[in-house]
Structure formats: C-alpha cells, structure tokens
Coordinates of C-alpha atoms and ligand atoms in Angstrom, one line a residue:
M1155 CA 200.1 -6.4 -27.7
A1156 CA 197.2 -8.2 -29.4
Q1157 CA 198.1 -9.5 -32.8
D1158 CA 196.2 -8.2 -35.8
I1159 CA 193.8 -10.5 -37.5
D1160 CA 196.1 -11.2 -40.5
T1161 CA 198.9 -12.4 -38.3
R1162 CA 196.6 -14.6 -36.4
A1163 CA 195.1 -16.0 -39.6
A1164 CA 198.6 -16.7 -41.0
T1165 CA 199.5 -18.7 -37.9
L1166 CA 196.3 -20.6 -38.1
R1167 CA 196.7 -21.3 -41.8
K1168 CA 199.9 -23.1 -40.9
T1169 CA 198.3 -25.1 -38.1
T1170 CA 195.3 -26.1 -40.2
E1171 CA 197.6 -27.2 -43.0
A1172 CA 199.6 -29.3 -40.6
H1173 CA 196.4 -31.0 -39.5
G1174 CA 194.8 -31.3 -43.0
Q1175 CA 192.1 -28.8 -42.2
E1176 CA 193.0 -25.8 -44.3
H1177 CA 189.6 -26.0 -46.1
V1178 CA 188.1 -24.0 -43.2
F1179 CA 189.6 -20.9 -44.8
R1180 CA 187.8 -21.6 -48.0
F1181 CA 185.5 -18.6 -47.8
W1182 CA 187.9 -16.2 -46.0
D1183 CA 188.0 -13.7 -48.8
E1184 CA 184.2 -13.3 -48.7
L1185 CA 184.1 -12.7 -44.9
D1186 CA 183.6 -9.3 -43.3
S1187 CA 185.8 -8.4 -40.3
A1188 CA 183.3 -9.7 -37.7
G1189 CA 183.0 -13.1 -39.6
R1190 CA 186.8 -13.3 -39.8
E1191 CA 187.2 -12.6 -36.1
Q1192 CA 184.6 -15.2 -35.2
L1193 CA 186.2 -17.9 -37.3
I1194 CA 189.7 -17.1 -36.0
T1195 CA 188.6 -17.1 -32.4
Q1196 CA 186.9 -20.5 -32.8
L1197 CA 190.0 -22.0 -34.5
E1198 CA 192.3 -20.5 -31.8
A1199 CA 190.3 -22.2 -29.1
L1200 CA 190.8 -25.7 -30.5
D1201 CA 193.2 -28.1 -29.0
W1202 CA 194.6 -29.3 -32.3
E1203 CA 196.8 -32.2 -31.0
R1204 CA 193.9 -33.7 -29.1
L1205 CA 191.4 -33.1 -32.0
S1206 CA 193.7 -34.9 -34.5
K1207 CA 194.1 -37.8 -32.1
W1208 CA 190.3 -38.1 -31.7
I1209 CA 189.9 -38.0 -35.5
T1210 CA 192.4 -40.7 -36.0
T1211 CA 191.1 -42.9 -33.3
Y1212 CA 187.3 -42.4 -33.5
V1213 CA 186.6 -41.2 -37.0
L1214 CA 189.2 -42.7 -39.4
A1215 CA 189.4 -46.0 -37.5
T1216 CA 186.6 -48.0 -35.9
P1217 CA 187.3 -47.6 -32.2
E1218 CA 188.0 -50.9 -30.4
L1219 CA 185.7 -51.6 -27.6
D1220 CA 187.9 -51.6 -24.5
I1221 CA 186.0 -53.7 -22.1
P1222 CA 188.1 -54.9 -19.2
G1223 CA 188.2 -58.7 -18.9
D1224 CA 187.7 -58.8 -15.1
L1225 CA 184.5 -56.8 -15.0
K1226 CA 182.5 -57.2 -11.8
P1227 CA 179.3 -55.5 -10.8
A1228 CA 180.0 -52.5 -8.5
E1229 CA 178.7 -52.8 -5.0
Y1230 CA 175.8 -50.5 -4.1
Y1231 CA 173.9 -49.6 -0.9
P1232 CA 170.2 -50.7 -1.0
A1233 CA 167.4 -48.1 -1.0
I1234 CA 166.1 -49.5 2.3
P1235 CA 168.7 -50.6 4.9
E1236 CA 169.0 -54.4 5.0
T1237 CA 171.1 -55.0 8.2
P1238 CA 171.1 -53.4 11.6
H1239 CA 174.5 -51.9 10.7
Q1240 CA 173.0 -50.2 7.6
E1241 CA 170.0 -49.1 9.6
Q1242 CA 172.3 -47.2 12.0
L1243 CA 174.5 -45.9 9.2
Y1244 CA 171.4 -44.6 7.3
S1245 CA 170.0 -43.0 10.3
E1246 CA 173.3 -41.2 11.1
A1247 CA 173.7 -40.2 7.5
M1248 CA 170.2 -38.7 7.4
S1249 CA 171.0 -36.5 10.3
L1250 CA 174.3 -35.6 8.8
G1251 CA 172.7 -34.7 5.5
R1252 CA 170.2 -32.4 7.2
H1253 CA 173.1 -30.8 9.1
L1254 CA 175.1 -30.2 5.8
L1255 CA 172.0 -28.5 4.3
R1256 CA 171.3 -26.4 7.4
E1257 CA 175.0 -25.3 7.5
G1258 CA 174.8 -24.1 3.9
R1259 CA 177.4 -26.4 2.6
V1260 CA 175.4 -27.7 -0.3
A1261 CA 174.8 -26.2 -3.8
G1262 CA 172.4 -27.4 -6.5
F1263 CA 173.8 -27.9 -10.0
T1264 CA 171.7 -28.6 -13.0
V1265 CA 173.2 -29.5 -16.4
A1266 CA 171.0 -28.0 -19.0
G1267 CA 173.3 -27.5 -21.9
G1268 CA 172.0 -30.4 -24.0
Q1269 CA 170.3 -29.9 -27.4
G1270 CA 167.3 -32.1 -26.6
T1271 CA 167.2 -33.4 -30.2
R1272 CA 165.1 -36.4 -29.4
L1273 CA 162.4 -34.3 -27.8
G1274 CA 162.5 -31.9 -30.7
F1275 CA 161.4 -28.9 -28.6
N1276 CA 162.2 -25.5 -29.9
G1277 CA 163.9 -23.9 -26.9
P1278 CA 166.0 -24.9 -23.9
K1279 CA 164.7 -28.2 -22.5
G1280 CA 164.3 -26.6 -19.1
T1281 CA 161.6 -24.4 -20.5
Y1282 CA 159.5 -27.4 -21.5
P1283 CA 156.0 -27.4 -19.8
I1284 CA 155.7 -30.7 -17.9
S1285 CA 153.6 -30.6 -14.8
P1286 CA 150.3 -32.4 -15.3
V1287 CA 147.8 -29.8 -14.1
K1288 CA 149.5 -26.5 -14.2
D1289 CA 151.9 -27.1 -17.1
K1290 CA 154.8 -25.8 -15.0
T1291 CA 158.1 -26.0 -16.8
L1292 CA 161.0 -28.2 -15.7
F1293 CA 162.9 -25.1 -14.5
Q1294 CA 159.9 -23.9 -12.5
L1295 CA 159.6 -27.2 -10.7
F1296 CA 163.2 -27.2 -9.7
A1297 CA 163.1 -23.5 -8.7
E1298 CA 160.2 -24.2 -6.4
G1299 CA 162.0 -27.2 -5.0
V1300 CA 165.0 -25.1 -4.3
L1301 CA 162.8 -22.5 -2.5
R1302 CA 161.1 -25.1 -0.4
T1303 CA 164.5 -26.7 0.6
C1304 CA 165.8 -23.2 1.6
E1305 CA 162.7 -22.7 3.7
K1306 CA 162.9 -26.1 5.3
Y1307 CA 166.5 -25.8 6.3
D1308 CA 166.5 -22.1 6.9
V1309 CA 169.4 -21.5 4.6
I1310 CA 170.4 -20.1 1.2
I1311 CA 171.1 -22.8 -1.3
P1312 CA 172.8 -21.4 -4.4
W1313 CA 171.7 -23.0 -7.7
Y1314 CA 174.1 -23.3 -10.6
I1315 CA 172.7 -23.9 -14.1
M1316 CA 175.0 -25.0 -16.9
T1317 CA 173.8 -23.9 -20.3
S1318 CA 175.5 -24.1 -23.7
P1319 CA 176.4 -21.3 -26.1
L1320 CA 173.3 -22.4 -28.1
N1321 CA 170.8 -21.9 -25.3
D1322 CA 172.5 -19.6 -22.7
Q1323 CA 170.7 -16.4 -23.6
A1324 CA 167.3 -18.0 -24.0
T1325 CA 167.7 -19.7 -20.6
R1326 CA 168.7 -16.4 -18.9
D1327 CA 165.8 -14.5 -20.6
F1328 CA 163.4 -17.2 -19.4
F1329 CA 164.4 -16.7 -15.8
V1330 CA 164.2 -12.9 -16.1
A1331 CA 160.8 -13.1 -17.7
N1332 CA 159.6 -15.3 -14.8
D1333 CA 161.1 -13.2 -12.0
Y1334 CA 163.4 -16.2 -11.3
F1335 CA 160.3 -18.0 -9.9
G1336 CA 160.8 -16.2 -6.6
L1337 CA 164.4 -17.0 -6.2
C1338 CA 167.0 -14.3 -5.5
P1339 CA 168.9 -13.7 -8.8
E1340 CA 172.2 -13.5 -6.9
N1341 CA 171.7 -17.1 -5.8
V1342 CA 171.1 -18.4 -9.3
S1343 CA 174.1 -18.6 -11.6
F1344 CA 174.2 -19.5 -15.3
F1345 CA 177.3 -20.4 -17.1
S1346 CA 178.0 -21.9 -20.5
Q1347 CA 179.7 -25.2 -21.2
G1348 CA 182.4 -25.6 -23.8
V1349 CA 181.9 -26.7 -27.4
L1350 CA 183.6 -29.2 -29.7
P1351 CA 183.7 -29.2 -33.5
A1352 CA 181.9 -31.8 -35.6
V1353 CA 183.7 -33.5 -38.4
D1354 CA 182.5 -35.3 -41.5
T1355 CA 183.2 -39.0 -41.9
Q1356 CA 186.5 -38.3 -43.5
G1357 CA 187.6 -36.3 -40.4
K1358 CA 187.3 -32.9 -42.0
L1359 CA 185.9 -30.0 -39.8
L1360 CA 182.5 -29.0 -40.9
L1361 CA 181.5 -25.3 -41.3
A1362 CA 178.1 -24.4 -40.1
T1363 CA 178.3 -21.2 -42.0
K1364 CA 181.0 -19.6 -44.1
D1365 CA 182.4 -17.9 -40.9
S1366 CA 181.7 -20.5 -38.3
L1367 CA 182.7 -24.1 -37.5
A1368 CA 179.9 -26.5 -36.7
L1369 CA 180.2 -26.5 -32.9
S1370 CA 178.1 -28.4 -30.4
P1371 CA 178.2 -28.7 -26.6
D1372 CA 181.0 -30.9 -25.3
G1373 CA 178.8 -33.2 -23.3
H1374 CA 177.7 -33.2 -19.6
G1375 CA 181.3 -34.2 -18.8
G1376 CA 182.2 -30.7 -19.9
S1377 CA 180.4 -29.4 -16.8
L1378 CA 183.4 -30.2 -14.6
L1379 CA 185.7 -27.8 -16.5
A1380 CA 182.9 -25.3 -17.0
L1381 CA 182.4 -25.2 -13.2
R1382 CA 186.0 -24.1 -12.9
Q1383 CA 186.3 -21.8 -15.9
S1384 CA 183.1 -19.9 -15.0
G1385 CA 184.4 -19.1 -11.5
A1386 CA 181.6 -21.2 -10.0
L1387 CA 184.0 -23.3 -8.0
D1388 CA 185.7 -20.2 -6.5
E1389 CA 182.3 -18.7 -5.7
M1390 CA 181.3 -22.0 -4.0
R1391 CA 184.5 -21.9 -1.9
E1392 CA 183.8 -18.3 -0.8
R1393 CA 180.3 -19.3 0.2
G1394 CA 181.5 -22.2 2.3
I1395 CA 180.1 -24.9 -0.1
D1396 CA 181.9 -28.2 -0.3
T1397 CA 179.2 -30.4 -1.7
I1398 CA 177.5 -30.2 -5.1
S1399 CA 174.2 -31.9 -5.7
Y1400 CA 174.1 -32.7 -9.5
W1401 CA 171.1 -33.5 -11.6
Q1402 CA 169.9 -33.3 -15.2
V1403 CA 167.4 -30.8 -16.4
D1404 CA 165.1 -33.5 -17.9
N1405 CA 164.3 -35.4 -14.7
P1406 CA 161.7 -33.5 -12.7
L1407 CA 161.2 -36.4 -10.2
V1408 CA 164.8 -36.2 -8.9
H1409 CA 165.1 -35.5 -5.2
M1410 CA 167.4 -32.5 -5.6
F1411 CA 168.7 -32.4 -2.0
D1412 CA 168.3 -35.8 -0.5
P1413 CA 169.6 -35.7 3.1
L1414 CA 170.3 -39.5 3.1
F1415 CA 172.3 -39.4 -0.1
L1416 CA 174.2 -36.2 0.9
G1417 CA 174.9 -37.6 4.4
L1418 CA 176.1 -41.0 3.2
H1419 CA 178.4 -39.3 0.7
D1420 CA 179.9 -37.3 3.5
E1421 CA 180.0 -40.0 6.1
L1422 CA 181.8 -42.5 3.7
G1423 CA 184.3 -39.9 2.5
S1424 CA 183.1 -40.3 -1.1
Q1425 CA 184.5 -37.8 -3.7
M1426 CA 181.7 -38.6 -6.2
S1427 CA 178.5 -40.4 -5.4
C1428 CA 175.8 -41.9 -7.6
R1429 CA 172.2 -43.0 -7.3
A1430 CA 171.5 -46.3 -9.0
L1431 CA 168.3 -47.9 -10.3
I1432 CA 167.7 -51.6 -10.6
K1433 CA 167.4 -52.2 -14.3
T1434 CA 164.2 -53.4 -15.7
G1435 CA 166.0 -55.7 -18.1
P1436 CA 169.5 -56.5 -19.5
Y1437 CA 169.1 -53.9 -22.3
E1438 CA 167.5 -51.0 -20.5
K1439 CA 169.2 -47.8 -21.7
L1440 CA 171.1 -47.1 -18.5
G1441 CA 174.9 -47.2 -18.0
N1442 CA 176.0 -50.2 -15.9
F1443 CA 177.9 -49.7 -12.6
C1444 CA 181.0 -51.9 -12.8
D1445 CA 184.0 -52.6 -10.7
V1446 CA 187.3 -52.6 -12.5
D1447 CA 190.2 -53.4 -10.2
G1448 CA 188.5 -51.7 -7.2
R1449 CA 187.5 -48.6 -9.2
V1450 CA 184.0 -47.8 -10.3
E1451 CA 183.4 -47.4 -14.0
I1452 CA 180.2 -47.0 -15.9
I1453 CA 180.0 -49.2 -19.0
E1454 CA 177.3 -47.9 -21.4
Y1455 CA 174.4 -50.3 -22.1
S1456 CA 175.4 -50.4 -25.8
D1457 CA 179.0 -51.4 -25.0
M1458 CA 178.1 -54.2 -22.5
P1459 CA 178.9 -57.7 -24.0
E1460 CA 175.7 -59.7 -24.3
E1461 CA 176.8 -62.5 -21.9
L1462 CA 177.5 -60.0 -19.2
A1463 CA 174.4 -57.9 -19.8
E1464 CA 172.3 -61.1 -19.5
A1465 CA 174.3 -62.8 -16.7
Q1466 CA 172.2 -63.7 -13.6
D1467 CA 173.0 -64.5 -10.0
D1468 CA 171.9 -67.7 -8.3
D1469 CA 168.7 -65.9 -7.2
G1470 CA 167.8 -65.1 -10.8
R1471 CA 168.6 -61.4 -10.6
L1472 CA 170.7 -59.7 -13.2
T1473 CA 174.3 -59.7 -12.1
F1474 CA 174.9 -56.2 -13.5
R1475 CA 171.6 -54.8 -12.4
A1476 CA 172.6 -51.4 -11.1
G1477 CA 172.1 -48.7 -13.8
S1478 CA 172.8 -45.0 -13.7
P1479 CA 170.1 -42.4 -13.8
A1480 CA 172.8 -39.7 -13.7
I1481 CA 172.1 -38.3 -10.3
H1482 CA 175.3 -37.4 -8.4
V1483 CA 176.9 -35.7 -5.5
L1484 CA 180.4 -34.3 -6.1
N1485 CA 182.9 -32.9 -3.7
R1486 CA 183.9 -29.4 -4.7
E1487 CA 187.6 -30.2 -4.0
F1488 CA 187.4 -33.2 -6.2
V1489 CA 186.2 -31.1 -9.2
E1490 CA 188.9 -28.6 -8.4
S1491 CA 191.6 -31.3 -8.5
L1492 CA 190.3 -32.8 -11.7
T1493 CA 190.5 -29.4 -13.5
E1494 CA 193.5 -28.0 -11.8
S1495 CA 195.5 -27.8 -15.0
G1496 CA 192.8 -25.9 -16.8
R1497 CA 192.1 -29.0 -18.9
L1498 CA 189.9 -31.9 -18.4
N1499 CA 191.3 -35.3 -19.1
L1500 CA 188.2 -37.3 -19.7
P1501 CA 187.9 -39.6 -22.6
V1502 CA 185.7 -38.5 -25.5
H1503 CA 182.8 -40.5 -26.9
R1504 CA 181.8 -40.3 -30.5
A1505 CA 178.2 -39.8 -31.8
H1506 CA 177.2 -40.3 -35.4
K1507 CA 174.7 -37.4 -36.0
K1508 CA 173.0 -35.2 -38.5
V1509 CA 174.8 -31.9 -38.7
A1510 CA 173.8 -29.0 -40.9
H1511 CA 176.7 -27.4 -42.7
V1512 CA 177.8 -25.5 -45.8
D1513 CA 179.3 -27.5 -48.7
D1514 CA 182.4 -26.7 -50.8
D1515 CA 180.3 -24.3 -52.8
G1516 CA 178.9 -22.5 -49.8
R1517 CA 175.5 -24.1 -50.1
R1518 CA 173.6 -24.9 -47.0
V1519 CA 173.1 -28.7 -46.5
K1520 CA 170.5 -30.1 -44.1
P1521 CA 171.2 -33.8 -44.1
E1522 CA 168.4 -36.4 -43.8
E1523 CA 170.8 -39.1 -42.5
P1524 CA 173.7 -38.9 -40.0
N1525 CA 176.6 -37.3 -41.8
A1526 CA 179.0 -36.3 -39.1
V1527 CA 180.8 -37.3 -35.9
K1528 CA 180.3 -35.2 -32.8
F1529 CA 182.6 -35.6 -29.7
E1530 CA 181.2 -35.5 -26.2
M1531 CA 182.6 -36.1 -22.7
F1532 CA 180.5 -37.9 -20.0
I1533 CA 180.5 -36.9 -16.4
F1534 CA 180.6 -40.5 -15.2
D1535 CA 184.0 -40.9 -16.7
A1536 CA 185.3 -39.0 -13.7
L1537 CA 184.2 -42.0 -11.5
P1538 CA 187.4 -44.0 -11.9
M1539 CA 189.4 -41.0 -10.6
A1540 CA 187.3 -40.6 -7.5
Q1541 CA 188.0 -42.1 -4.1
N1542 CA 185.4 -44.1 -2.1
V1543 CA 182.6 -43.9 -4.7
L1544 CA 179.3 -44.4 -3.0
I1545 CA 176.4 -45.9 -5.0
L1546 CA 173.0 -45.7 -3.4
E1547 CA 170.0 -47.4 -4.9
A1548 CA 167.0 -45.1 -5.5
V1549 CA 163.4 -46.2 -5.7
R1550 CA 162.7 -45.8 -9.4
E1551 CA 159.2 -44.5 -9.2
E1552 CA 160.2 -41.9 -6.6
Q1553 CA 163.1 -40.4 -8.4
F1554 CA 163.2 -41.1 -12.1
G1555 CA 161.0 -39.9 -15.0
P1556 CA 163.3 -38.5 -17.7
V1557 CA 161.9 -36.5 -20.5
K1558 CA 163.9 -37.6 -23.5
N1559 CA 161.5 -38.6 -26.3
K1560 CA 158.4 -37.1 -28.0
S1561 CA 156.3 -40.2 -27.1
G1562 CA 156.6 -43.7 -25.6
V1563 CA 159.3 -44.6 -23.2
D1564 CA 161.0 -41.8 -21.3
S1565 CA 158.7 -39.2 -22.8
A1566 CA 156.8 -36.2 -21.6
E1567 CA 153.8 -38.3 -21.4
S1568 CA 155.4 -41.1 -19.3
C1569 CA 156.9 -38.5 -17.1
R1570 CA 153.5 -36.8 -16.4
T1571 CA 152.0 -40.2 -15.5
L1572 CA 154.9 -40.8 -13.1
L1573 CA 154.4 -37.4 -11.5
V1574 CA 150.7 -38.0 -11.0
E1575 CA 151.3 -41.5 -9.6
R1576 CA 153.9 -40.2 -7.1
A1577 CA 151.7 -37.4 -6.0
A1578 CA 148.8 -39.8 -5.5
R1579 CA 151.1 -42.2 -3.5
W1580 CA 152.2 -39.4 -1.2
L1581 CA 148.6 -38.2 -0.7
D1582 CA 147.4 -41.8 0.1
E1583 CA 150.3 -42.3 2.5
A1584 CA 149.3 -39.1 4.3
G1585 CA 145.8 -40.4 4.7
I1586 CA 144.2 -38.4 1.9
P1587 CA 142.8 -41.2 -0.3
V1588 CA 143.0 -40.7 -4.1
P1589 CA 140.3 -42.4 -6.2
R1590 CA 141.7 -45.2 -8.2
K1591 CA 140.6 -47.3 -11.2
K1592 CA 140.2 -51.1 -11.1
N1593 CA 143.8 -51.5 -12.2
G1594 CA 145.1 -49.3 -9.4
E1595 CA 145.9 -46.2 -11.4
P1596 CA 144.8 -42.9 -10.0
D1597 CA 141.3 -42.0 -11.4
C1598 CA 142.2 -38.3 -11.4
V1599 CA 145.0 -36.0 -12.2
V1600 CA 146.8 -34.6 -9.2
E1601 CA 149.7 -32.3 -8.9
L1602 CA 151.6 -31.2 -5.8
S1603 CA 153.5 -27.9 -5.8
P1604 CA 157.1 -28.5 -4.9
R1605 CA 157.0 -25.0 -3.3
R1606 CA 155.1 -26.6 -0.5
F1607 CA 155.4 -30.4 -0.9
L1608 CA 158.9 -31.5 -1.4
D1609 CA 158.6 -34.9 0.1
P1610 CA 156.0 -37.2 1.8
E1611 CA 156.7 -35.6 5.1
D1612 CA 155.6 -32.2 3.8
V1613 CA 152.3 -33.8 2.6
A1614 CA 151.8 -35.6 5.9
A1615 CA 152.4 -32.4 7.9
A1616 CA 149.7 -30.6 5.9
A1617 CA 147.3 -33.5 5.8
A1618 CA 144.7 -31.8 8.1
D1619 CA 144.3 -29.0 5.4
L1620 CA 144.0 -31.3 2.4
T1621 CA 140.9 -33.0 1.0
S1622 CA 140.7 -36.0 -1.2
P1623 CA 140.2 -35.3 -4.9
E1624 CA 137.0 -36.3 -6.7
R1625 CA 137.0 -39.1 -9.2
G1626 CA 138.0 -37.7 -12.6
A1627 CA 139.2 -34.3 -11.1
R1628 CA 142.2 -32.3 -12.1
E1629 CA 143.5 -31.1 -8.8
Y1630 CA 146.4 -28.9 -7.9
F1631 CA 147.7 -28.8 -4.3
D1632 CA 149.6 -25.8 -3.3
Ligands
LIG3159 P1 171.2 -36.2 -23.0 O1 172.4 -37.1 -23.1 O2 169.9 -36.9 -22.8 O3 171.1 -35.2 -24.2 O4 171.5 -35.2 -21.8 P2 170.1 -34.1 -24.6 O5 170.9 -33.1 -25.3 O6 169.3 -33.6 -23.5 O7 169.1 -34.8 -25.6 P3 169.3 -35.5 -27.0 O8 170.3 -36.7 -26.7 O9 169.9 -34.4 -27.9 O10 168.0 -35.9 -27.4 C1 171.3 -35.6 -20.4 C2 171.5 -34.3 -19.6 O11 172.8 -33.8 -19.8 C3 172.7 -32.4 -20.2 C4 171.3 -32.3 -20.8 O12 170.8 -31.0 -20.8 C5 170.5 -33.2 -19.9 O13 170.2 -32.6 -18.7 N1 173.7 -32.2 -21.2 C6 173.9 -33.0 -22.3 C7 174.4 -31.0 -21.1 O14 174.2 -30.2 -20.2 N2 175.4 -30.8 -22.1 C8 175.7 -31.6 -23.1 O15 176.6 -31.3 -23.9 C9 174.9 -32.8 -23.2

C-alpha cells in the first residue's frame, strides 16, 4: 500500500539530515498538499549516495584533472578513401548502409533537451527559425529530411526526440500545431530525459521555489538511460531496429542518415561510432578523440594539456586534430547493455552556472554571476565502454554548422551562411551555376528544401528542372 505523505516525509527528513540537506524542508509548513507531494517526489527520486559523492568530489574539492599519461590520438578513417583497400571498404559500406536503411533497421534520434542558454531563445531550441530564405525551424528541417529519407529508401524511419521536463510540452505542442510537418505521429516519439539537482558552492541543494528543488536536465549522456526508461529501446526492438543515428538539435547541416557512416559502423562491428572534424586550431572548442590503452576517449578541449593540444606531427599537422561534432551511430543492443541495471554509470561533469533560487527567507534570487554547480553526463563518456569504435572524418562545411551563440562563431548567423554556401555548392556541382562575388561567396541567398534535396545526388537528379538564381536573389528550391 502506498505510504501517506507524512510517513514519506519522515523517512526523507532522516535521509536529508544524514546528508546535511535538511534545509530543503525549510518551507514545509507553508506548502499545500500539491507542493508537498512535488517536493517529496523529487527528493525520493534522488540517488543520495551518488549525489553526496559528487558533492564531495566536484563541489567541496577542486577535482583533479585525470589525464592519462599515455594519451595518443585515436585513429580515424578519412572522409575520402586514401588507399585501394579503403576505396573498396567505403564502396561496400555505402551499399550496406543503403541496405540497412531500406530494411528499416535504422531510427533517427535527436537530443533536444538542452536549455540553450547561450542562444537565449525563449522556447525549445528546435523551434528556432534558421533556414535562410523560408525561416524554417530546426525541427522542420529535420522532419523534412526524415520524410525525404523515407521516400528515398521506401521505408518508415521512426524518429525519437529527447526533450527535458522543461521543454517537453512545448516541443510536443509545436509538432501538433504544425501537423508534424507531414510525418505520421505514430512514427515520431518524444520522451523526457532525467534531471539532476543544482547545489550552491557549499554543496547545499538549491530550491527553485519553496516546493521544488532547482533541477536541470542531466546532460546528453542522460539520453542513454532515457531511451530505456521511456520504452524507446523496446519499441525499436519490436520494430526491428538495431541501429540508432544520433544527432544534436542545433546542427541543421548534419547528414542525418549517412549510408557510408551507417554502413561502416555495421561492417566494422562498431558499437558506437563517431564523426570527426579536423580541428581548425589547437583550442577549437571540440572534444579531442584520444586513444587510452586501446580504448577511445574524448578529452574536452578545456582539459587538454597545452603541450598535447599544440603538439604537431612531422608534417606540421596537429597530432590531436580529430575533434568531435557529436554525431554518432549507436547499436541498440549496446545502449541496452549499458542501461541494463536501470542505472547509467557515466561520470558526471560539473558546470559552474547561474541558477535562480529562493533564499533562506523564501525570497527569489536571480544571480548575476554563477552561484551554483550543475551536474551533467556526456554521451561520449560511453565510448570507452564500446567495442570497435569507428571514427569517420566528416567534411566540415558539409556537416557542421551548430547554432550555439547569439552572434559570432557557431551562431545562427554563421549557420545560415553555411547553409547558403552548401546549397550553392550543390547547385554548382549539379551544373546550375550560382552567381558569386569576387571573393567567391554566393552573391544571392539560396535555400534547398530537404524535403526534396537531401544530398547532392538529389540536386543532380533534378537539375533539368532547376534554373540558376539571379545575382542578389533570395531563392527557395523545393
Ligand atoms: P549543449 O551542450 O550545446 O547545450 O547541447 P545547450 O543546452 O543546447 O546550450 P547551452 O550550453 O545551454 O547554451 C548540445 C546538444 O545536446 C542537447 C542539446 O539540446 C543539444 O542538442 N542536450 C544538452 C540535451 O538534450 N540535454 C542536456 O541535458 C544537454
């Protein structure tokens, strides 16, 4: 029989006292029954032992940087095959990837649970308008890409979208309001990731309101457990899906279902695969692919010792030049095995952030400076547990244009420029010349609809119907 709220509260008071967190009951007497239920439910969901360990290690102490001494760059496959053996491998992999798609063995998976604080957009990031002529949102571009892939391979590709409790409803409402952009609702699934509490710099849990902890999404690493807990993995198994194509909601240039990448992943028996970019410099903000005792690990750019970040080969290239744009393929069975116990044993990372909260007197505080530590898990921390990790270089301007910041590098503006340049390149290659400025930039704004033009082959196939844009035009091709 379910315990009454007072009994549950009494148990939790003991737990919180044992962990030095009894202050979370400070406003208990003022709370109505709904507020009490909410707070108790949140407290019951915490893994107190783990949380205390994190606080001791990451908040009360300065965590030691644990960089293995024998760090080597991880090996990666080049974007363009360099040997006859690779040529043959890539050609077989391409056929295999197309076969996997046609057989309905691949699902799409977008992580969209982040808070997008740097972009400062009011709403789920996926609802951000990004396309250069039509202002299509990130979600619409992906939805149209999924539709086109289904059409191309004559198959249903289910699409899983991970949200967070903070943006789940808004995301679902957005798809309903837009009729799922033409997708069948039963082939689009939303599920929410977990949350973790924020603590102040003394390691004390923060209350967002008198009846709620300050909770935030548990990082994209939380997606692995969320896939299991939501039932998505079971549904995939029932649908005959064994391969999960993973991308982030803020990169509209991603090739969502790249047959070469999918095929190589399968051919080489990889449990988790990664695209890699050649870094523009030693301190570009991309995680570094490293080899530690034969296992692939990503070391964050901020954690890389200077002498390693700057090290060069004999040919003058960075030794650690492969960086991660967070594009992956995962085996469904690998995710199942990682989450079998119902827990996810990934390390946590700490982030020093501004977190609004109520103070001891119940007053709302909106800090100007970082005041709290948030905990997050990262998906790439699953790599050392994966067998046969494949890393495949991607051509940067083809696949990477993240929308992170309001302006400048990795912003909406830089992403739109990259979308226009890629569309212009595909048109040029298909024999539809795009007017250019003296410096080579397109002298027009062009947008290709992913509903029809998923890749250069789609543009080439339609070339006879397309005409070159005028200088200075804003042209949409659909
Ligand atoms: P980022 O690490 O760039 O975070 O997420 P963010 O929340 O989008 O932006 P900032 O840092 O607050 O400005 C990379 C990808 O991982 C997803 C994001 O939605 C984005 O697609 N993500 C991140 C989650 O799904 N959940 C999380 O808890 C964190």
